[in-house]
Coordinates of C-alpha atoms in Angstrom, one line a residue:
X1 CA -63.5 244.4 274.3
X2 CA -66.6 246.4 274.9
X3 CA -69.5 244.8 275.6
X4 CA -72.8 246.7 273.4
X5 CA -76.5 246.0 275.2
X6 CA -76.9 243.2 272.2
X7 CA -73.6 241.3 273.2
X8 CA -75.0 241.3 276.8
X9 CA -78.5 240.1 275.7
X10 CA -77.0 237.2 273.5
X11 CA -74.9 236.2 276.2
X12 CA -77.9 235.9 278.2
X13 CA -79.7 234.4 275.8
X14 CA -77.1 231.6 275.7
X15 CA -77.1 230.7 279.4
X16 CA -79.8 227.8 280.6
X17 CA -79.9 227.9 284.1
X18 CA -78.1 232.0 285.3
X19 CA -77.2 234.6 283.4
X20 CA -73.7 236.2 284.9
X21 CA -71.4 238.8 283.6
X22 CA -67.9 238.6 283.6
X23 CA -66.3 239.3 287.0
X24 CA -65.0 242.9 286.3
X25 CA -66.7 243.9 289.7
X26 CA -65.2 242.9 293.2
X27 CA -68.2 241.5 294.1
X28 CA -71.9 240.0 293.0
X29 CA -75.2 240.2 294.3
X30 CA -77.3 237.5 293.5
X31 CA -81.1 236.5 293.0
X32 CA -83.2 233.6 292.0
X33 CA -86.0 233.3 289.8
X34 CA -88.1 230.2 289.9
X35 CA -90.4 229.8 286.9
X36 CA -91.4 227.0 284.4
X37 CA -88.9 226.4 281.9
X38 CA -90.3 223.1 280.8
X39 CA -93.5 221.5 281.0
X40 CA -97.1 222.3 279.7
X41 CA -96.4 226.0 281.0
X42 CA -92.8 226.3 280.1
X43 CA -93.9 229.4 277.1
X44 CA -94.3 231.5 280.1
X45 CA -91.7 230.7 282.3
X46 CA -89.4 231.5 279.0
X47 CA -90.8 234.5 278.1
X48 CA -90.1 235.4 282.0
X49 CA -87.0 234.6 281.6
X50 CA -86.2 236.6 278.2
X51 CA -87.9 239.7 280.1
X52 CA -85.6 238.8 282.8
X53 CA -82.4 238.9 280.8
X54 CA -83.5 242.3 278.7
X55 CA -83.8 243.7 282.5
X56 CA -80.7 242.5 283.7
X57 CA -78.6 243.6 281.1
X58 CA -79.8 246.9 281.0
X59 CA -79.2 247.1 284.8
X60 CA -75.8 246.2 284.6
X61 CA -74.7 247.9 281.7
X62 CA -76.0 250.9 283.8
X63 CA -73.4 250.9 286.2
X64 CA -75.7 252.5 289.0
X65 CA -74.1 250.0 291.4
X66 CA -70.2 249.2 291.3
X67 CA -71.2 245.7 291.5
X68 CA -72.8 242.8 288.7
X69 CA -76.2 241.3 289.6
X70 CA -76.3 237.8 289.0
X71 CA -79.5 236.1 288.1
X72 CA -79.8 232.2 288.9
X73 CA -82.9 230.9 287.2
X74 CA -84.9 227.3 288.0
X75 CA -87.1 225.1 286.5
X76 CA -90.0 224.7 288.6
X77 CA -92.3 222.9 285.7
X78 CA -94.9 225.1 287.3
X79 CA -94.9 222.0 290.4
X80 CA -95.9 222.7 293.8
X81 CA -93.3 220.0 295.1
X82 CA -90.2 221.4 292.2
X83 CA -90.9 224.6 293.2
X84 CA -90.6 224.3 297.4
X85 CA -87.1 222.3 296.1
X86 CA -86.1 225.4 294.6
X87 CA -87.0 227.6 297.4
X88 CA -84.9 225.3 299.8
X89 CA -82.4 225.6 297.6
X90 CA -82.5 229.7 297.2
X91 CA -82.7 230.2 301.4
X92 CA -79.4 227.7 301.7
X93 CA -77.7 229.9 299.2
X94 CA -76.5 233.0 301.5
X95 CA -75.4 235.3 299.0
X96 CA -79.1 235.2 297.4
X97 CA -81.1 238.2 298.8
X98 CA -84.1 238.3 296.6
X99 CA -86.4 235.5 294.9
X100 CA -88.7 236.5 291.9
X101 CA -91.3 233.9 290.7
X102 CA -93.1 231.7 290.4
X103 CA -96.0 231.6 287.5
X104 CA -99.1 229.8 289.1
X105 CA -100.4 231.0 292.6
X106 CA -99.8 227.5 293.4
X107 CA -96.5 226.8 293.1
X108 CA -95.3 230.4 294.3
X109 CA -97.4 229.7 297.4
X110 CA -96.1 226.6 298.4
X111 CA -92.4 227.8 297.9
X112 CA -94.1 231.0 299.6
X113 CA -93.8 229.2 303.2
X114 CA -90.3 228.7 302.9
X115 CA -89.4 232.0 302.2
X116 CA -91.7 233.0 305.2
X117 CA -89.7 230.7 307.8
X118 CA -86.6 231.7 306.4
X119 CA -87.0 235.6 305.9
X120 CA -86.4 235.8 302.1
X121 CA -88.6 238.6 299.8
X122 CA -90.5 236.8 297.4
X123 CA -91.7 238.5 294.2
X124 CA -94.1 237.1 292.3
X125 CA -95.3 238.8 288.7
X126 CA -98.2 236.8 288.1
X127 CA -99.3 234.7 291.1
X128 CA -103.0 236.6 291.5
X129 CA -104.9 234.3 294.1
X130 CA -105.6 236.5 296.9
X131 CA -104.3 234.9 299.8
X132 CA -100.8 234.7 298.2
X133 CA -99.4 238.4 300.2
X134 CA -101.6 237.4 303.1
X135 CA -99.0 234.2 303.6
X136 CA -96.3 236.6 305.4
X137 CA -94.8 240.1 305.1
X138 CA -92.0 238.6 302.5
X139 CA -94.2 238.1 300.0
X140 CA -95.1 240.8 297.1
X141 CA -96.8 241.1 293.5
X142 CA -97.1 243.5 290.6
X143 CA -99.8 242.1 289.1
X144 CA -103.5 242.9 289.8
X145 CA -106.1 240.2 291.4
X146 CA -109.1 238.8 290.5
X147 CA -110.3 240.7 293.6
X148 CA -109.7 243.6 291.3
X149 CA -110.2 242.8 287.7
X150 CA -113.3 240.6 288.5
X151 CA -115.4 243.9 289.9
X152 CA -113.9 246.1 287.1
X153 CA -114.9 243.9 284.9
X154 CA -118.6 243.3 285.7
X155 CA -118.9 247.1 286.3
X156 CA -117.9 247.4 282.8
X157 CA -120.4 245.0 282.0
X158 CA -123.2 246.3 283.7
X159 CA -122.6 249.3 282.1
X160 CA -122.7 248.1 278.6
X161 CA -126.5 247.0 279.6
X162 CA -124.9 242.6 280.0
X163 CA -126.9 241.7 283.0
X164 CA -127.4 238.0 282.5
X165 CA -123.6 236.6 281.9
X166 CA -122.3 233.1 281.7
X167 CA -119.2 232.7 282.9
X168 CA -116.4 229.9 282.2
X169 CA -113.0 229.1 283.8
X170 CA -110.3 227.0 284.3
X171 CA -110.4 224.5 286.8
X172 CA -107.5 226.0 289.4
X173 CA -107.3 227.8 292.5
X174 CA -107.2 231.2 290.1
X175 CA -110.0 230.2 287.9
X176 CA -112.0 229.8 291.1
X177 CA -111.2 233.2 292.1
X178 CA -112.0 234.5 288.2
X179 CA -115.6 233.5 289.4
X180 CA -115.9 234.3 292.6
X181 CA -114.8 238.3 292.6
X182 CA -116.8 238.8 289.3
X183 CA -120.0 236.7 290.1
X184 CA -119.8 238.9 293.7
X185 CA -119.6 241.8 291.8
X186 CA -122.4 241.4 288.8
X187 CA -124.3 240.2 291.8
X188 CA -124.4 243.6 293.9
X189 CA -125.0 245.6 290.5
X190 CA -128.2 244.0 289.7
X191 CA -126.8 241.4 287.4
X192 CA -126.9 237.5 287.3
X193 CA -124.5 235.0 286.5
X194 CA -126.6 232.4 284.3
X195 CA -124.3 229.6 283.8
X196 CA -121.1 228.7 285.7
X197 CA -118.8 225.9 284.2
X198 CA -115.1 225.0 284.6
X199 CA -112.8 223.1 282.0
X200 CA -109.1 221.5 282.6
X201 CA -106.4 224.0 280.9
X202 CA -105.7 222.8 277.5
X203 CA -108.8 221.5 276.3
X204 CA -109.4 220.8 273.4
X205 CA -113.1 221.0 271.9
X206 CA -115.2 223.4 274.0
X207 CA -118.7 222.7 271.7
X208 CA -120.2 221.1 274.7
X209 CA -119.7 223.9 276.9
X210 CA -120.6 226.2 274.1
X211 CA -124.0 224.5 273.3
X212 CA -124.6 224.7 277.3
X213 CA -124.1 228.8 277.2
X214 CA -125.9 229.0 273.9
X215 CA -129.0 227.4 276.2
X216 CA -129.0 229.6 278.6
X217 CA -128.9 232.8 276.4
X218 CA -126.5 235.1 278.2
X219 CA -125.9 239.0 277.2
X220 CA -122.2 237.9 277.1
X221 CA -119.5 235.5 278.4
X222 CA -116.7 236.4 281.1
X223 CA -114.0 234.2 280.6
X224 CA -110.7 233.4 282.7
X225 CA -108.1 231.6 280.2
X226 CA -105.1 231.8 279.2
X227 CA -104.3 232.7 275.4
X228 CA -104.1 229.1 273.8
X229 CA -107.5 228.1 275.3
X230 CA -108.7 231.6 274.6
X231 CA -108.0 231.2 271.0
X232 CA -109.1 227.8 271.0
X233 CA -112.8 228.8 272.4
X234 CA -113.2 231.8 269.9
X235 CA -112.2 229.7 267.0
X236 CA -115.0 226.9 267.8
X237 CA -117.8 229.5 269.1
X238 CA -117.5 231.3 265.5
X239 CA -117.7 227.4 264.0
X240 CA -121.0 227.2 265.9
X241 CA -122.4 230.5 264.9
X242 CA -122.4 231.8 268.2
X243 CA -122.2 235.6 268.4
X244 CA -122.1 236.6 272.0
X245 CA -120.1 239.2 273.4
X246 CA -116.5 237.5 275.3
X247 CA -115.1 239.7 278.3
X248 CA -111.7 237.8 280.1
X249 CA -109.2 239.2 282.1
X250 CA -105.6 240.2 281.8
X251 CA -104.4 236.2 281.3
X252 CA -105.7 236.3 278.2
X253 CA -103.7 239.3 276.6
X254 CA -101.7 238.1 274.7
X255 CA -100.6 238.5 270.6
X256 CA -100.4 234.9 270.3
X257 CA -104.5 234.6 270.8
X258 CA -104.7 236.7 267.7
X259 CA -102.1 234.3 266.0
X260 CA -103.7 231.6 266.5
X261 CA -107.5 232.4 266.2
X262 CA -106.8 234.9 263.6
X263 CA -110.2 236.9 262.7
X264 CA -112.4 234.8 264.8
X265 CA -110.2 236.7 267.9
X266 CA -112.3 240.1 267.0
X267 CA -114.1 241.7 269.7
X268 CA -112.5 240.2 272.4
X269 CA -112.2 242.5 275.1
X270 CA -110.4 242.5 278.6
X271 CA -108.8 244.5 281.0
X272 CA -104.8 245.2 281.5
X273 CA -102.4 247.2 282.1
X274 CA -99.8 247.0 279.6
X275 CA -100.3 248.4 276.1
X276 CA -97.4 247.7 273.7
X277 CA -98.1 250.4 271.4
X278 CA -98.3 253.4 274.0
X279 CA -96.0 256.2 273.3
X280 CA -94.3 256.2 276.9
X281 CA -90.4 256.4 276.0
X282 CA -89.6 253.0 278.6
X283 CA -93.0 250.9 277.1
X284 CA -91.5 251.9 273.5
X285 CA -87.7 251.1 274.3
X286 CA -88.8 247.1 276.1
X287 CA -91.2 246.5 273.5
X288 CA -88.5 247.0 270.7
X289 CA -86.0 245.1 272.5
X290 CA -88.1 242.5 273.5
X291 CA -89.1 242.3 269.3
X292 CA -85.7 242.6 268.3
X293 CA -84.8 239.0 270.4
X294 CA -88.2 237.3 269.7
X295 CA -89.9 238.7 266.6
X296 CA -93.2 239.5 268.4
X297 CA -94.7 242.1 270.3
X298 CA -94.9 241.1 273.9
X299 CA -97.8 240.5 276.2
X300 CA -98.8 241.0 279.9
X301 CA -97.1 238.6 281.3
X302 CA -93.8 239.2 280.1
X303 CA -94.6 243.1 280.8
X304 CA -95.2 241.9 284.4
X305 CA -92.2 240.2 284.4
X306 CA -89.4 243.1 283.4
X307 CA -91.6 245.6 285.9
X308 CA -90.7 242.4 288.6
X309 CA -87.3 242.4 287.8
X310 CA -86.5 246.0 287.5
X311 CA -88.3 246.4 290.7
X312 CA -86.4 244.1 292.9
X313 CA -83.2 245.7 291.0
X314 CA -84.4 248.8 291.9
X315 CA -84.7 247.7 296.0
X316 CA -80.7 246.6 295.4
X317 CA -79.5 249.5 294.6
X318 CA -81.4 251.3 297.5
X319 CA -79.5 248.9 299.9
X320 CA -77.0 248.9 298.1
X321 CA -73.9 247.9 299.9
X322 CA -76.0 246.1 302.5
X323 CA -78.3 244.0 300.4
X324 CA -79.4 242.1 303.2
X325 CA -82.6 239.7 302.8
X326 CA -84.2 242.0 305.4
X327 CA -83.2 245.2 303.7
X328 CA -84.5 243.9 300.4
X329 CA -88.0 243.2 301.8
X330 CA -87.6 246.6 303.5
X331 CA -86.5 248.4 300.4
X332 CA -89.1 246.1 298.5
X333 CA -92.9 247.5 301.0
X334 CA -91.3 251.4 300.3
X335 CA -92.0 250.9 296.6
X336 CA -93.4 254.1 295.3
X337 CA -94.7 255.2 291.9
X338 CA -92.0 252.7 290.3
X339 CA -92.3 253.9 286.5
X340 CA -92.9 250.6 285.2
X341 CA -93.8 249.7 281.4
X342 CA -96.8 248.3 283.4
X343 CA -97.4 251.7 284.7
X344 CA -96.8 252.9 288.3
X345 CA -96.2 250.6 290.4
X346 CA -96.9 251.6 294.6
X347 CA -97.2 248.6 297.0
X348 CA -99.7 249.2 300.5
X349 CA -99.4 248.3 303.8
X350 CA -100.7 244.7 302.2
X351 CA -97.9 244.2 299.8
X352 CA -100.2 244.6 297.4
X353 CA -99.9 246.5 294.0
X354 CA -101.5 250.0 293.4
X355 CA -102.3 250.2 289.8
X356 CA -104.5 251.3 287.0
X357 CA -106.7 248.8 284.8
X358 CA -107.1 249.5 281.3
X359 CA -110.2 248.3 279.0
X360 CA -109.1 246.6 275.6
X361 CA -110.5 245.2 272.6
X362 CA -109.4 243.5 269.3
X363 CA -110.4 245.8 266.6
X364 CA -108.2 244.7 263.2
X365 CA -106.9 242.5 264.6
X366 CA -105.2 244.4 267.3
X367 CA -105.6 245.0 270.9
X368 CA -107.0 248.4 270.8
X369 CA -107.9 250.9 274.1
X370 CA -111.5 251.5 274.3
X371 CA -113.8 253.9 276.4
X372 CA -116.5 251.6 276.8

């Protein structure tokens, strides 16, 4: 029986915990993935995982290596303590050579100092807190900081003539650093940040700190949420009658904040670097798979996430028949110009990703590129 790309997504589809082929190969080469698959964050970690599997069957349907790549996913419930388990667990497993995950910059830098003692490449697609490559050389991200977006952001800004901005995050290590890079930033252009307030992920009414920004009368609002407070805080600002201008960062592009906050959504603007709708041949080909399995065009995040994958699959077949951890790592730091559906993907010196922002807005209801 021939297996078709859709018989090898479904099968991955069905499998909770790793997605395997059948053994036609004389041998496997195996990863982990740690990421949330339950818990208040467990959307993500599935829609890592879906990205995961649309990767992974692509790869080995390729045959580019005469070998299967095995995938063995965990459920780190986006926990600090779950997610060092998982790492202990990964290092004691010999024949894995590469780890991808986790969400938060928490979790993936607590399991981060395992991987450092024991020498195992980490790769995380969305852990953004700065000092999560500065941990040891194993560890590596695809996804840009806030020591990045934050400046681009208040440049852009500045240059729409916003110099007095409140700004509101969550209350985590990242939503610190949403702050920090962009207050730095408006700062040194000649801008001020009026208002500074922080709010537990998953609040529910925001009118309080609405009536505080409506007080201090900012040109706009820089945000750093994720897409269901997002949708949450644009629904009850329109309620109020508030019509300042809302800036956030790549966390919160995502379809589902247009789903859920329908027209009160419009003008949101932020900064990525994945556009579903560009015409590049590899953005157009995920995209329609990724539709095709869940009905929905995808977002960053799950962009990041196949670019992660196909990355570290990328570094196996470079070492290819000696996949060492080392070799991985090795094969990981001389990432050049990967052609991602995030764009090009180079890594520095720093582990750190080289890439190019993009400046979006919803117009219509749809994330649309704009100049300014």
């Amino acid at each position: 029986m021939t297996l078709t790309r859709r018989h090898l997504v479904a099968l991955a589809l069905a499998a909770p915990t790793a997605f395997a082929f059948p053994a036609a190969a004389a041998e496997t080469v195996k990863l982990g993935y740690q990421l949330p698959l339950t818990g208040n964050t467990a959307q993500y970690g599935q829609d890592f995982k879906t990205a995961a599997e649309i990767a992974l069957a692509r790869f080995n349907a390729s045959g580019r290596i005469p070998a299967k790549v095995e995938i063995v996913f965990e459920d780190s419930r986006s926990d600090a303590k779950e997610g060092v388990t998982i790492a202990r667990k990964f290092v004691d497993d010999e024949k894995i050579v590469g780890v991808l995950g986790d969400f938060t910059s928490g979790v993936s830098m607590a399991a981060a100092q395992v991987y450092k003692e024991a020498g195992m490449p980490q790769l995380s697609q969305t852990a953004s807190h700065p000092d999560y490559t500065k941990i040891s050389e194993w560890q590596f991200r695809n996804i840009t900081t806030q020591a990045g977006e934050g400046p681009y952001n208040a440049d852009w800004m500045v240059a729409k003539g916003y110099k007095k901005v409140a700004v509101i995050a969550e209350q985590t290590d990242w939503g610190q650093s949403v702050t920090k890079y962009f207050a730095d930033e408006i700062a040194a252009k000649g801008g001020k940040v009026v208002l500074t307030e922080y709010f537990n992920r998953g609040l529910p009414d925001f009118r309080s700190l609405l009536t505080k920004i409506q007080r201090e009368k900012p040109d706009a609002i820089y945000t750093g949420f994720f897409y269901e407070d997002a949708a949450n805080f644009l629904k009850q600002m329109k309620q109020l009658g508030i019509a300042i201008p809302v800036f956030s960062t790549s966390a919160a592009h995502n379809q589902k904040v247009i789903e859920l906050a329908g027209a009160d959504a419009e003008g949101l603007s932020l900064t990525t670097n994945f556009l579903p709708n560009s015409p590049k041949p590899e953005v157009k080909a995920f995209v329609a798979e990724w539709v095709k399995i869940r009905g929905a065009e995808p977002g960053q995040f799950p962009a990041q996430a196949f670019d992660a994958v196909n990355i570290m699959l990328e570094a196996v077949v470079k070492t290819y028949p000696k996949s060492t951890r080392a070799a991985i790592r090795d094969a990981l730091a001389a990432t050049k110009d990967f052609p991602g559906v995030t764009g090009s993907t180079t890594f520095g010196a720093d582990r750190e990703p080289v890439k190019q922002l993009s400046k979006v807005r919803i117009v219509g209801g749809v994330f649309t590129p704009v100049a300014d």
